[in-house]
mmCIF file of C-alpha atoms in Angstrom:
data_model
loop_
_atom_site.group_PDB
_atom_site.id
_atom_site.type_symbol
_atom_site.label_atom_id
_atom_site.label_comp_id
_atom_site.label_asym_id
_atom_site.label_seq_id
_atom_site.Cartn_x
_atom_site.Cartn_y
_atom_site.Cartn_z
ATOM 1 C CA MET A 1 154.556 137.511 144.621
ATOM 2 C CA GLU A 2 156.008 136.132 141.455
ATOM 3 C CA VAL A 3 154.536 137.623 138.329
ATOM 4 C CA ARG A 4 154.476 135.442 135.273
ATOM 5 C CA GLN A 5 156.036 137.245 132.330
ATOM 6 C CA LEU A 6 154.858 136.205 128.879
ATOM 7 C CA GLN A 7 157.171 136.742 125.962
ATOM 8 C CA TYR A 8 155.775 136.900 122.459
ATOM 9 C CA LYS A 9 157.918 136.102 119.466
ATOM 10 C CA PRO A 10 157.019 137.170 115.983
ATOM 11 C CA VAL A 11 156.259 134.319 113.598
ATOM 12 C CA THR A 12 155.561 134.178 109.918
ATOM 13 C CA ALA A 13 152.184 132.695 109.017
ATOM 14 C CA TYR A 14 150.142 132.774 105.863
ATOM 15 C CA THR A 15 146.452 133.035 105.373
ATOM 16 C CA ALA A 16 145.024 129.855 103.906
ATOM 17 C CA ASP A 17 144.075 130.364 100.280
ATOM 18 C CA ARG A 18 141.565 127.577 99.888
ATOM 19 C CA PRO A 19 138.319 126.412 101.529
ATOM 20 C CA ILE A 20 138.663 124.768 104.934
ATOM 21 C CA LEU A 21 135.656 122.488 105.453
ATOM 22 C CA VAL A 22 134.591 121.463 108.946
ATOM 23 C CA ASN A 23 131.380 119.355 109.056
ATOM 24 C CA GLY A 24 130.777 120.492 105.492
ATOM 25 C CA VAL A 25 131.029 124.217 106.343
ATOM 26 C CA ASP A 26 133.771 126.396 104.832
ATOM 27 C CA ILE A 27 135.090 128.262 107.864
ATOM 28 C CA ASN A 28 137.627 130.209 105.801
ATOM 29 C CA THR A 29 135.065 132.773 104.688
ATOM 30 C CA GLY A 30 134.534 134.730 107.914
ATOM 31 C CA LEU A 31 135.973 137.839 109.475
ATOM 32 C CA TYR A 32 138.918 135.963 110.967
ATOM 33 C CA PRO A 33 141.038 134.122 108.370
ATOM 34 C CA VAL A 34 142.432 130.638 108.833
ATOM 35 C CA LEU A 35 146.221 130.590 109.082
ATOM 36 C CA ASN A 36 148.793 128.250 107.608
ATOM 37 C CA PHE A 37 151.859 128.122 109.913
ATOM 38 C CA GLN A 38 154.864 125.829 110.120
ATOM 39 C CA PRO A 39 156.483 125.856 113.593
ATOM 40 C CA ALA A 40 160.251 125.630 113.853
ATOM 41 C CA GLY A 41 161.342 122.034 113.486
ATOM 42 C CA ALA A 42 158.016 120.820 112.135
ATOM 43 C CA THR A 43 158.064 118.746 108.994
ATOM 44 C CA TYR A 44 154.771 120.079 107.717
ATOM 45 C CA PRO A 45 152.789 123.264 108.235
ATOM 46 C CA TYR A 46 149.604 123.250 110.328
ATOM 47 C CA ILE A 47 146.213 124.861 109.835
ATOM 48 C CA TYR A 48 145.142 127.170 112.682
ATOM 49 C CA VAL A 49 141.448 127.972 113.009
ATOM 50 C CA PRO A 50 140.439 131.041 115.062
ATOM 51 C CA ILE A 51 138.291 130.107 118.046
ATOM 52 C CA ALA A 52 135.779 132.730 116.953
ATOM 53 C CA GLU A 53 134.941 130.564 113.940
ATOM 54 C CA PHE A 54 134.057 127.442 115.952
ATOM 55 C CA SER A 55 130.464 128.513 116.559
ATOM 56 C CA ARG A 56 129.832 128.317 112.807
ATOM 57 C CA VAL A 57 130.162 124.540 112.940
ATOM 58 C CA GLY A 58 128.009 123.924 115.984
ATOM 59 C CA ALA A 59 130.538 124.394 118.777
ATOM 60 C CA LYS A 60 129.938 126.658 121.738
ATOM 61 C CA VAL A 61 132.630 129.178 122.733
ATOM 62 C CA VAL A 62 132.435 130.664 126.256
ATOM 63 C CA TRP A 63 134.846 133.020 128.030
ATOM 64 C CA ASP A 64 135.147 131.935 131.677
ATOM 65 C CA GLU A 65 135.828 135.292 133.321
ATOM 66 C CA ALA A 66 136.395 133.860 136.789
ATOM 67 C CA ASN A 67 139.083 131.440 135.694
ATOM 68 C CA GLN A 68 140.324 133.451 132.724
ATOM 69 C CA VAL A 69 139.798 130.423 130.455
ATOM 70 C CA ILE A 70 138.176 129.950 127.073
ATOM 71 C CA ARG A 71 135.905 126.910 127.029
ATOM 72 C CA VAL A 72 134.896 125.261 123.720
ATOM 73 C CA SER A 73 132.254 122.519 123.724
ATOM 74 C CA SER A 74 130.089 120.722 121.133
ATOM 75 C CA ASP A 75 127.235 118.221 121.050
ATOM 76 C CA TYR A 76 129.470 115.596 119.410
ATOM 77 C CA ASP A 77 129.488 113.284 122.434
ATOM 78 C CA GLU A 78 125.765 113.761 122.995
ATOM 79 C CA MET A 79 124.964 112.974 119.374
ATOM 80 C CA LYS A 80 127.306 109.976 119.385
ATOM 81 C CA ASN A 81 125.566 108.580 122.457
ATOM 82 C CA ARG A 82 122.161 109.194 120.842
ATOM 83 C CA VAL A 83 123.249 107.333 117.717
ATOM 84 C CA ASN A 84 124.377 104.402 119.877
ATOM 85 C CA VAL A 85 121.019 104.351 121.687
ATOM 86 C CA LEU A 86 119.045 104.504 118.430
ATOM 87 C CA THR A 87 121.182 101.716 116.965
ATOM 88 C CA GLN A 88 120.442 99.507 119.953
ATOM 89 C CA GLU A 89 116.720 100.345 119.750
ATOM 90 C CA ASN A 90 116.675 99.535 116.042
ATOM 91 C CA GLN A 91 118.386 96.185 116.633
ATOM 92 C CA TYR A 92 115.804 95.400 119.315
ATOM 93 C CA LEU A 93 112.896 96.269 117.028
ATOM 94 C CA LEU A 94 114.384 94.181 114.216
ATOM 95 C CA SER A 95 114.638 91.247 116.595
ATOM 96 C CA LEU A 96 110.932 91.629 117.400
ATOM 97 C CA THR A 97 109.882 91.667 113.749
ATOM 98 C CA GLU A 98 112.374 89.264 112.164
ATOM 99 C CA ASP A 99 109.486 86.885 111.443
ATOM 100 C CA LEU A 100 106.863 89.303 110.193
ATOM 101 C CA SER A 101 105.585 86.984 107.468
ATOM 102 C CA MET A 102 103.327 84.463 109.151
ATOM 103 C CA GLU A 103 101.993 81.582 107.123
ATOM 104 C CA GLY A 104 99.254 83.551 105.410
ATOM 105 C CA LEU A 105 96.635 85.834 106.926
ATOM 106 C CA GLY A 106 92.920 85.692 106.208
ATOM 107 C CA ASN A 107 92.496 89.447 106.526
ATOM 108 C CA THR A 108 94.343 92.479 107.837
ATOM 109 C CA ALA A 109 94.282 93.587 111.465
ATOM 110 C CA GLY A 110 92.979 97.001 110.342
ATOM 111 C CA ASN A 111 90.019 95.434 108.512
ATOM 112 C CA ILE A 112 89.187 93.108 111.397
ATOM 113 C CA LEU A 113 89.363 96.071 113.774
ATOM 114 C CA ASN A 114 86.640 97.549 111.546
ATOM 115 C CA SER A 115 84.417 94.460 111.874
ATOM 116 C CA GLY A 116 85.874 92.679 108.837
ATOM 117 C CA ILE A 117 82.832 93.378 106.645
ATOM 118 C CA VAL A 118 84.769 92.372 103.505
ATOM 119 C CA GLY A 119 87.301 89.611 102.782
ATOM 120 C CA LYS A 120 89.238 89.018 99.601
ATOM 121 C CA GLU A 121 91.039 86.204 97.825
ATOM 122 C CA ASN A 122 92.336 86.561 94.272
ATOM 123 C CA ASP A 123 89.749 88.620 92.323
ATOM 124 C CA TRP A 124 86.765 87.818 94.506
ATOM 125 C CA LEU A 125 85.300 89.810 97.380
ATOM 126 C CA TYR A 126 83.366 88.120 100.199
ATOM 127 C CA TYR A 127 80.988 90.369 102.104
ATOM 128 C CA ASN A 128 77.895 90.732 104.261
ATOM 129 C CA LYS A 129 75.005 91.595 101.956
ATOM 130 C CA ARG A 130 72.063 93.066 103.840
ATOM 131 C CA GLN A 131 68.861 93.896 101.946
ATOM 132 C CA GLY A 132 66.525 96.671 103.023
ATOM 133 C CA THR A 133 65.351 96.257 106.597
ATOM 134 C CA ALA A 134 66.447 92.608 106.891
ATOM 135 C CA LEU A 135 67.603 91.714 110.389
ATOM 136 C CA TYR A 136 70.382 89.474 109.115
ATOM 137 C CA GLY A 137 72.734 89.704 106.176
ATOM 138 C CA THR A 138 73.834 87.086 103.670
ATOM 139 C CA LEU A 139 77.324 85.811 103.070
ATOM 140 C CA SER A 140 77.912 86.656 99.402
ATOM 141 C CA LYS A 141 80.766 86.922 96.960
ATOM 142 C CA ILE A 142 81.294 89.226 94.006
ATOM 143 C CA LYS A 143 84.077 89.820 91.520
ATOM 144 C CA THR A 144 86.243 92.887 92.137
ATOM 145 C CA ASP A 145 84.733 94.443 89.007
ATOM 146 C CA LEU A 146 81.339 94.066 90.739
ATOM 147 C CA THR A 147 80.064 91.340 88.402
ATOM 148 C CA MET A 148 78.811 87.819 89.247
ATOM 149 C CA ASP A 149 77.265 88.694 92.595
ATOM 150 C CA THR A 150 76.625 85.274 94.170
ATOM 151 C CA PRO A 151 74.974 84.354 97.506
ATOM 152 C CA LEU A 152 76.824 81.690 99.476
ATOM 153 C CA MET A 153 74.720 81.292 102.622
ATOM 154 C CA ALA A 154 71.539 83.102 103.552
ATOM 155 C CA ASN A 155 71.019 84.727 106.934
ATOM 156 C CA ASP A 156 74.347 83.940 108.602
ATOM 157 C CA ASP A 157 75.018 87.691 109.056
ATOM 158 C CA PRO A 158 78.817 87.332 108.743
ATOM 159 C CA THR A 159 81.380 89.705 110.230
ATOM 160 C CA TYR A 160 85.110 89.384 110.954
ATOM 161 C CA ILE A 161 85.401 87.716 107.557
ATOM 162 C CA ASN A 162 88.670 85.936 106.762
ATOM 163 C CA VAL A 163 89.375 84.207 103.441
ATOM 164 C CA LEU A 164 92.315 81.848 103.161
ATOM 165 C CA ASN A 165 93.199 78.875 100.973
ATOM 166 C CA GLY A 166 89.735 78.482 99.499
ATOM 167 C CA TRP A 167 87.821 78.803 102.803
ATOM 168 C CA VAL A 168 85.751 81.639 104.272
ATOM 169 C CA TYR A 169 85.879 81.984 108.075
ATOM 170 C CA TYR A 170 83.471 84.303 109.861
ATOM 171 C CA ARG A 171 81.470 85.180 112.951
ATOM 172 C CA ASN A 172 77.891 84.029 112.516
ATOM 173 C CA GLY A 173 75.716 86.809 113.936
ATOM 174 C CA ARG A 174 72.613 84.655 113.592
ATOM 175 C CA ASP A 175 74.126 81.954 115.826
ATOM 176 C CA ASN A 176 75.252 84.079 118.786
ATOM 177 C CA GLY A 177 78.606 84.983 117.226
ATOM 178 C CA LYS A 178 79.943 81.456 116.858
ATOM 179 C CA ILE A 179 82.744 80.821 114.368
ATOM 180 C CA TYR A 180 81.875 79.113 111.081
ATOM 181 C CA LYS A 181 83.767 78.220 107.959
ATOM 182 C CA MET A 182 82.655 77.402 104.439
ATOM 183 C CA LYS A 183 84.349 76.632 101.160
ATOM 184 C CA ILE A 184 84.281 79.451 98.625
ATOM 185 C CA ASP A 185 81.938 77.346 96.462
ATOM 186 C CA SER A 186 79.399 77.426 99.340
ATOM 187 C CA THR A 187 79.907 73.760 100.321
ATOM 188 C CA GLU A 188 81.021 72.218 103.633
ATOM 189 C CA ARG A 189 79.600 74.879 105.907
ATOM 190 C CA THR A 190 80.866 73.941 109.384
ATOM 191 C CA LYS A 191 80.539 75.352 112.877
ATOM 192 C CA LEU A 192 84.000 75.333 114.467
ATOM 193 C CA THR A 193 83.190 76.273 118.070
ATOM 194 C CA ASP A 194 80.339 77.116 120.362
ATOM 195 C CA ASP A 195 82.288 80.101 121.696
ATOM 196 C CA SER A 196 80.763 83.488 120.995
ATOM 197 C CA SER A 197 83.600 85.404 119.333
ATOM 198 C CA THR A 198 84.889 88.739 118.079
ATOM 199 C CA ASP A 199 88.186 89.992 116.596
ATOM 200 C CA ILE A 200 88.745 86.794 114.606
ATOM 201 C CA MET A 201 92.107 86.521 112.828
ATOM 202 C CA VAL A 202 93.105 83.486 110.729
ATOM 203 C CA ALA A 203 96.823 82.787 110.306
ATOM 204 C CA GLY A 204 98.016 79.603 108.662
ATOM 205 C CA ASN A 205 96.238 76.697 110.343
ATOM 206 C CA TRP A 206 95.057 78.673 113.381
ATOM 207 C CA LEU A 207 92.286 81.058 114.336
ATOM 208 C CA TYR A 208 92.871 83.668 117.041
ATOM 209 C CA TYR A 209 89.925 85.420 118.647
ATOM 210 C CA ALA A 210 88.443 87.140 121.668
ATOM 211 C CA ASN A 211 86.214 84.551 123.360
ATOM 212 C CA GLN A 212 83.148 86.458 124.485
ATOM 213 C CA SER A 213 81.862 83.311 126.202
ATOM 214 C CA ASP A 214 84.871 83.569 128.528
ATOM 215 C CA GLY A 215 85.129 87.286 129.224
ATOM 216 C CA ALA A 216 86.773 88.168 125.865
ATOM 217 C CA LYS A 217 89.965 86.314 126.767
ATOM 218 C CA LEU A 218 92.345 85.463 123.925
ATOM 219 C CA TYR A 219 91.932 81.977 122.465
ATOM 220 C CA LYS A 220 93.315 80.072 119.531
ATOM 221 C CA LEU A 221 91.702 77.225 117.633
ATOM 222 C CA ASN A 222 92.837 74.982 114.786
ATOM 223 C CA VAL A 223 91.020 75.662 111.520
ATOM 224 C CA ASP A 224 89.485 72.177 111.753
ATOM 225 C CA GLY A 225 87.883 73.109 115.086
ATOM 226 C CA THR A 226 90.291 71.187 117.334
ATOM 227 C CA GLY A 227 93.020 72.270 119.750
ATOM 228 C CA SER A 228 91.211 75.085 121.546
ATOM 229 C CA MET A 229 93.636 76.914 123.842
ATOM 230 C CA LYS A 230 93.269 79.932 126.131
ATOM 231 C CA LEU A 231 96.204 82.346 125.748
ATOM 232 C CA ASN A 232 95.562 84.902 128.504
ATOM 233 C CA ASP A 233 93.197 85.898 131.291
ATOM 234 C CA ASP A 234 92.614 89.428 130.026
ATOM 235 C CA GLN A 235 89.557 90.972 128.445
ATOM 236 C CA SER A 236 91.124 91.556 125.037
ATOM 237 C CA SER A 237 90.441 93.352 121.763
ATOM 238 C CA ALA A 238 92.266 94.754 118.713
ATOM 239 C CA ILE A 239 94.258 91.607 117.952
ATOM 240 C CA ASN A 240 97.384 92.039 115.819
ATOM 241 C CA LEU A 241 99.497 89.047 114.769
ATOM 242 C CA ILE A 242 103.189 89.866 114.309
ATOM 243 C CA GLY A 243 105.491 86.871 113.887
ATOM 244 C CA ASN A 244 105.176 84.739 117.007
ATOM 245 C CA TRP A 245 103.519 87.527 118.995
ATOM 246 C CA ILE A 246 99.962 88.741 119.509
ATOM 247 C CA TYR A 247 99.626 92.444 120.315
ATOM 248 C CA TYR A 248 96.314 93.446 121.847
ATOM 249 C CA GLN A 249 94.419 96.036 123.823
ATOM 250 C CA ASN A 250 93.957 94.868 127.407
ATOM 251 C CA VAL A 251 90.516 96.103 128.429
ATOM 252 C CA SER A 252 91.027 94.584 131.901
ATOM 253 C CA ASP A 253 93.933 96.960 132.495
ATOM 254 C CA GLY A 254 92.485 100.251 131.331
ATOM 255 C CA GLN A 255 92.970 99.593 127.584
ATOM 256 C CA LYS A 256 96.767 99.331 127.957
ATOM 257 C CA PRO A 257 98.769 97.767 125.078
ATOM 258 C CA TYR A 258 100.083 94.255 125.730
ATOM 259 C CA LYS A 259 101.717 91.412 123.836
ATOM 260 C CA VAL A 260 101.822 87.662 124.403
ATOM 261 C CA LYS A 261 103.436 84.789 122.517
ATOM 262 C CA ILE A 262 101.104 82.719 120.329
ATOM 263 C CA ASP A 263 101.625 79.841 122.781
ATOM 264 C CA GLY A 264 100.337 82.005 125.659
ATOM 265 C CA THR A 265 103.744 82.670 127.271
ATOM 266 C CA GLU A 266 105.711 85.861 127.974
ATOM 267 C CA LYS A 267 102.776 88.210 128.439
ATOM 268 C CA THR A 268 104.172 91.741 128.562
ATOM 269 C CA LYS A 269 102.679 95.199 129.160
ATOM 270 C CA LEU A 270 104.249 97.679 126.724
ATOM 271 C CA ASN A 271 103.486 100.848 128.708
ATOM 272 C CA ASP A 272 100.830 102.562 130.831
ATOM 273 C CA THR A 273 99.229 104.498 127.968
ATOM 274 C CA SER A 274 95.564 103.753 127.298
ATOM 275 C CA ALA A 275 95.526 102.863 123.602
ATOM 276 C CA TYR A 276 92.321 102.238 121.653
ATOM 277 C CA ASN A 277 92.164 100.271 118.397
ATOM 278 C CA ILE A 278 95.849 99.425 118.174
ATOM 279 C CA GLN A 279 97.116 98.619 114.681
ATOM 280 C CA ILE A 280 100.666 97.662 113.789
ATOM 281 C CA ASN A 281 102.348 98.799 110.607
ATOM 282 C CA GLY A 282 106.085 98.183 110.243
ATOM 283 C CA TYR A 283 107.833 99.027 113.520
ATOM 284 C CA TRP A 284 104.985 101.272 114.760
ATOM 285 C CA ILE A 285 101.807 100.807 116.746
ATOM 286 C CA TYR A 286 99.066 103.250 115.745
ATOM 287 C CA PHE A 287 96.238 103.968 118.176
ATOM 288 C CA ARG A 288 93.560 106.374 119.340
ATOM 289 C CA ASN A 289 94.541 108.153 122.533
ATOM 290 C CA PRO A 290 91.552 108.532 124.887
ATOM 291 C CA ALA A 291 93.603 110.908 127.043
ATOM 292 C CA ASP A 292 93.643 113.316 124.075
ATOM 293 C CA GLU A 293 90.055 113.069 122.784
ATOM 294 C CA ASN A 294 90.859 109.982 120.699
ATOM 295 C CA ARG A 295 93.329 111.718 118.425
ATOM 296 C CA ILE A 296 95.613 109.328 116.529
ATOM 297 C CA TYR A 297 99.085 108.606 117.934
ATOM 298 C CA LYS A 298 101.835 106.123 117.208
ATOM 299 C CA MET A 299 104.570 104.475 119.281
ATOM 300 C CA THR A 300 107.295 101.940 118.563
ATOM 301 C CA LEU A 301 106.721 98.235 119.113
ATOM 302 C CA ASP A 302 108.415 98.321 122.523
ATOM 303 C CA GLY A 303 105.961 100.979 123.717
ATOM 304 C CA SER A 304 108.380 103.914 123.553
ATOM 305 C CA ASN A 305 108.591 107.078 121.399
ATOM 306 C CA LYS A 306 104.945 108.136 121.569
ATOM 307 C CA ILE A 307 104.125 110.651 118.817
ATOM 308 C CA LYS A 308 100.898 112.568 118.151
ATOM 309 C CA LEU A 309 99.756 112.465 114.503
ATOM 310 C CA SER A 310 96.294 114.023 114.206
ATOM 311 C CA ASP A 311 94.765 117.272 115.365
ATOM 312 C CA VAL A 312 91.124 116.106 115.391
ATOM 313 C CA PRO A 313 89.276 113.487 117.461
ATOM 314 C CA THR A 314 88.573 110.299 115.499
ATOM 315 C CA SER A 315 86.067 107.465 115.743
ATOM 316 C CA THR A 316 87.832 104.762 113.706
ATOM 317 C CA PHE A 317 90.845 104.340 111.428
ATOM 318 C CA ASN A 318 92.665 101.846 109.245
ATOM 319 C CA VAL A 319 96.358 101.881 108.256
ATOM 320 C CA SER A 320 97.140 100.722 104.717
ATOM 321 C CA ASN A 321 99.719 101.315 101.985
ATOM 322 C CA GLY A 322 101.498 104.238 103.640
ATOM 323 C CA TRP A 323 98.296 106.077 104.671
ATOM 324 C CA ILE A 324 96.017 106.307 107.703
ATOM 325 C CA TYR A 325 92.323 106.400 106.706
ATOM 326 C CA TYR A 326 90.127 107.778 109.486
ATOM 327 C CA THR A 327 86.763 109.268 110.343
ATOM 328 C CA THR A 328 86.121 112.332 112.469
ATOM 329 C CA VAL A 329 83.662 112.727 115.322
ATOM 330 C CA ASP A 330 82.958 116.407 114.637
ATOM 331 C CA VAL A 331 79.448 117.328 113.537
ATOM 332 C CA PRO A 332 77.948 115.801 111.481
ATOM 333 C CA GLY A 333 80.509 113.070 112.165
ATOM 334 C CA GLY A 334 81.952 110.271 110.116
ATOM 335 C CA ASP A 335 83.763 112.404 107.526
ATOM 336 C CA LEU A 336 86.393 110.257 105.816
ATOM 337 C CA TYR A 337 89.970 111.566 105.627
ATOM 338 C CA LYS A 338 93.421 110.193 105.049
ATOM 339 C CA MET A 339 96.884 111.309 106.156
ATOM 340 C CA LYS A 340 100.413 109.988 105.746
ATOM 341 C CA LEU A 341 102.007 107.837 108.430
ATOM 342 C CA ASP A 342 103.848 110.862 109.832
ATOM 343 C CA GLY A 343 100.624 112.869 110.172
ATOM 344 C CA THR A 344 101.180 115.077 107.126
ATOM 345 C CA GLY A 345 99.165 115.296 103.923
ATOM 346 C CA LYS A 346 95.719 115.428 105.509
ATOM 347 C CA THR A 347 93.171 114.952 102.726
ATOM 348 C CA PHE A 348 89.372 114.957 102.749
ATOM 349 C CA LEU A 349 87.988 112.010 100.803
ATOM 350 C CA ASN A 350 84.228 111.774 100.990
ATOM 351 C CA GLU A 351 81.037 111.073 102.842
ATOM 352 C CA HIS A 352 79.326 111.597 106.182
ATOM 353 C CA PHE A 353 78.598 108.844 108.688
ATOM 354 C CA VAL A 354 81.253 106.411 107.382
ATOM 355 C CA THR A 355 81.738 103.319 109.521
ATOM 356 C CA ASN A 356 83.683 100.073 109.253
ATOM 357 C CA ILE A 357 86.586 101.132 107.025
ATOM 358 C CA ASN A 358 87.958 98.082 105.179
ATOM 359 C CA ILE A 359 90.732 98.457 102.586
ATOM 360 C CA PHE A 360 91.941 96.200 99.771
ATOM 361 C CA ASP A 361 94.313 97.423 97.092
ATOM 362 C CA GLU A 362 93.100 100.848 95.878
ATOM 363 C CA TRP A 363 89.589 100.595 97.253
ATOM 364 C CA ILE A 364 88.022 101.604 100.571
ATOM 365 C CA TYR A 365 84.955 99.531 101.539
ATOM 366 C CA TYR A 366 82.645 100.897 104.202
ATOM 367 C CA THR A 367 79.088 101.010 105.509
ATOM 368 C CA ARG A 368 76.747 103.752 106.605
ATOM 369 C CA SER A 369 73.690 103.668 108.846
ATOM 370 C CA GLU A 370 71.690 101.639 106.323
ATOM 371 C CA LYS A 371 74.398 98.892 106.337
ATOM 372 C CA ILE A 372 74.818 98.793 102.551
ATOM 373 C CA VAL A 373 78.453 98.196 101.583
ATOM 374 C CA TYR A 374 79.945 101.097 99.601
ATOM 375 C CA ARG A 375 83.350 101.562 98.118
ATOM 376 C CA ILE A 376 85.409 104.486 96.824
ATOM 377 C CA LYS A 377 88.943 104.760 95.485
ATOM 378 C CA THR A 378 91.605 105.692 98.013
ATOM 379 C CA ASP A 379 91.810 109.091 96.302
ATOM 380 C CA GLY A 380 88.138 109.720 97.081
ATOM 381 C CA THR A 381 86.774 109.135 93.578
ATOM 382 C CA GLN A 382 84.394 106.595 92.010
ATOM 383 C CA LYS A 383 81.904 106.068 94.806
ATOM 384 C CA GLN A 384 79.962 102.843 94.240
ATOM 385 C CA THR A 385 77.744 100.337 96.033
ATOM 386 C CA LEU A 386 78.580 96.642 95.893
ATOM 387 C CA TYR A 387 74.943 95.807 95.125
#
């Protein structure tokens, strides 16, 4: 049996006298010094790093006893692949949201999800004013400084209020939920459809809504009352308009999140997660997860990357200006909190029994059991009633 003989020759090497940075870490500060050695015939010297120092920069050094081999590995390739995947995902999400600015919205999806009790245009608020034990409310307007409270139409009991280009659009609770519009000076009150409706969103020249007269299927209608068109065959709620897409909660399919083009084509299920009250903010869909006692979660627009945000069950929420405003279901229930979009910064704001969270600028508008509209600042101060 031939035995391999190894011959070692003495060489002259010098310890490196300056920092040697690998991934930002100076590896010339450990027990084993880095060497500076110029092999015979080499034009320049080379830096030699002891294998023992590799672990300091994230590499893994393993002695393979069976094969008498030292194996060095790192997560470089894994991280590189992950970066490539995230880059592709980001490009996909950008393609979905490249047309985020539709031609004007009459209200936010978060407010409409909370019954749209208040609308706003310029420095006027439009709201449902209910007095005492009255069965129906009144469509009224008031300046944002709470002066010049003015009734527009008595006893229409408006909800899902949208205000756009000098018109108020709303669900008329006194007329079986049919959609009406009226100029902001209270003239030209017009019924637009005989459909009973919820989740009304106005965008540009179109209204989008859940048609309760047809099993809550998605419809769209021109703001002049013409061009009615059914967009899906699903019982739908929580309508969000993003570019040329409508995202919604498909009640017919176990509350799963779906999207469909505004012309009714390309209906797509995002995933098999039951998602209540979906709201879109940026590239994220926020929702209550019934599989986890209605705690708040978020996921990306393609339905991936599901992340839990809250540690308490919630009854409603609204996403606005970098915060999630939500109410708890713990006794006594309806406590109003806020947290940042990543779930941090949980802050108690005010009140018990808060419902219908609507947000404009720095104010939160809401109702309680008596249906009066209140407001407080988003920092929880200056509680007021609108009337």
